[in-house]
Coordinates of C-alpha atoms in Angstrom, one line a residue:
M1 CA -197.9 39.6 50.7
E2 CA -197.3 41.4 54.0
F3 CA -195.5 44.7 54.5
L4 CA -193.2 45.3 57.4
K5 CA -191.7 48.5 58.4
F6 CA -188.6 48.4 60.3
G7 CA -187.8 52.1 60.8
K8 CA -186.2 53.6 63.9
E9 CA -189.6 55.1 63.7
I10 CA -191.8 52.0 65.6
A11 CA -188.2 51.1 67.1
Q12 CA -187.9 51.3 71.0
E13 CA -184.6 53.1 72.9
I14 CA -182.3 50.5 74.6
G15 CA -182.4 51.3 77.7
N16 CA -180.0 49.0 79.5
Y17 CA -176.4 48.1 79.2
N18 CA -175.7 51.9 79.4
S19 CA -176.3 52.9 75.3
V20 CA -176.7 56.1 74.0
S21 CA -178.7 56.8 71.2
A22 CA -179.0 53.1 69.6
F23 CA -182.6 51.9 68.7
Y24 CA -184.2 48.4 68.4
S25 CA -187.2 46.8 66.4
K26 CA -187.9 43.2 66.7
L27 CA -189.0 41.9 63.6
M28 CA -190.5 38.6 64.6
K29 CA -190.0 35.6 67.2
T30 CA -190.2 32.0 66.0
K31 CA -191.3 29.4 68.1
T32 CA -187.4 28.5 69.0
P33 CA -186.8 31.6 70.9
T34 CA -185.6 33.3 68.2
N35 CA -185.1 37.0 67.4
I36 CA -184.8 38.6 64.6
G37 CA -184.6 42.7 64.7
F38 CA -182.7 45.9 63.5
I39 CA -180.1 47.6 66.1
N40 CA -181.0 51.6 64.6
I41 CA -177.2 53.1 66.7
E42 CA -177.7 57.4 66.1
Q43 CA -174.6 59.2 65.4
G44 CA -172.4 58.8 69.0
G45 CA -174.8 56.1 69.2
V46 CA -173.6 53.1 71.7
V47 CA -174.9 49.4 72.9
G48 CA -173.4 49.5 76.3
Y49 CA -170.8 46.4 77.4
H50 CA -172.8 43.7 77.9
K51 CA -172.1 39.7 77.4
A52 CA -174.3 37.7 74.8
P53 CA -176.8 35.9 76.5
V54 CA -177.3 33.9 73.7
P55 CA -175.8 33.9 69.9
Q56 CA -176.2 36.8 68.5
L57 CA -175.3 38.1 64.1
F58 CA -174.8 41.9 63.6
L59 CA -175.3 42.4 60.2
V60 CA -174.8 46.2 59.7
V61 CA -177.0 46.9 56.5
E62 CA -176.3 50.4 56.3
G63 CA -173.6 53.2 57.8
E64 CA -170.7 52.5 59.3
G65 CA -169.8 51.9 63.4
W66 CA -167.3 49.5 65.2
V67 CA -167.7 47.0 67.9
E68 CA -165.3 46.1 71.3
G69 CA -164.6 42.8 72.4
E70 CA -163.1 41.4 75.5
D71 CA -160.7 41.9 74.2
K72 CA -161.2 45.8 74.5
K73 CA -159.9 46.1 71.5
R74 CA -162.2 48.5 68.6
I75 CA -162.9 46.9 65.4
T76 CA -164.0 49.8 62.4
I77 CA -167.1 47.4 60.8
K78 CA -170.0 48.7 57.6
R79 CA -172.4 47.8 55.0
G80 CA -171.9 44.4 54.0
Q81 CA -169.6 43.2 57.5
G82 CA -171.0 41.2 60.6
V83 CA -169.7 39.5 63.5
Y84 CA -170.7 37.0 65.6
W85 CA -170.5 36.7 68.9
H86 CA -170.6 33.8 70.6
K87 CA -173.1 33.0 73.7
G88 CA -171.6 34.7 77.0
E89 CA -168.9 36.5 74.9
G90 CA -168.4 40.3 76.1
H91 CA -169.0 43.2 73.4
I92 CA -169.8 46.5 72.8
S93 CA -170.9 48.6 69.7
G94 CA -171.3 52.0 68.5
S95 CA -170.9 54.4 65.7
E96 CA -169.7 58.5 64.9
T97 CA -172.0 58.9 62.2
G98 CA -175.1 56.1 62.4
L99 CA -175.5 52.4 61.4
T100 CA -178.7 50.3 61.2
A101 CA -178.0 46.1 61.7
L102 CA -179.9 43.5 61.3
V103 CA -179.6 41.2 64.6
L104 CA -180.1 37.6 65.2
Q105 CA -180.4 36.1 68.6
S106 CA -181.1 32.8 69.3
E107 CA -179.2 29.0 70.6
E108 CA -179.6 27.5 67.2
L109 CA -177.5 29.8 65.9
E110 CA -174.3 28.4 64.5
I111 CA -170.3 30.2 63.7
P112 CA -171.4 31.4 59.9
L113 CA -169.0 30.2 57.1
K114 CA -165.9 32.4 56.3

């Protein structure tokens, strides 16, 4: 058995996309390029606008925030909810109160079941 830490204390600040008070901690990487990690967005934090380099799944596990796609419509998202972005789809995310999201990124991700 191995224990993992994934809190903000071991995360690295997201320095690109004009992001503010947002942190990422990668858990592992598979042989086929797949990133699995956590994003911590602090109160008032933002992961700036960018296009998904590969399909991405953003699952809120704590707190609440918002996401905005290319249509510029801001949608509230909270614990127990997730968003799937297709490769190349532009988006931004943030939180007024803080959130933690599990993030999976891989060419192999398929649209989740609804």
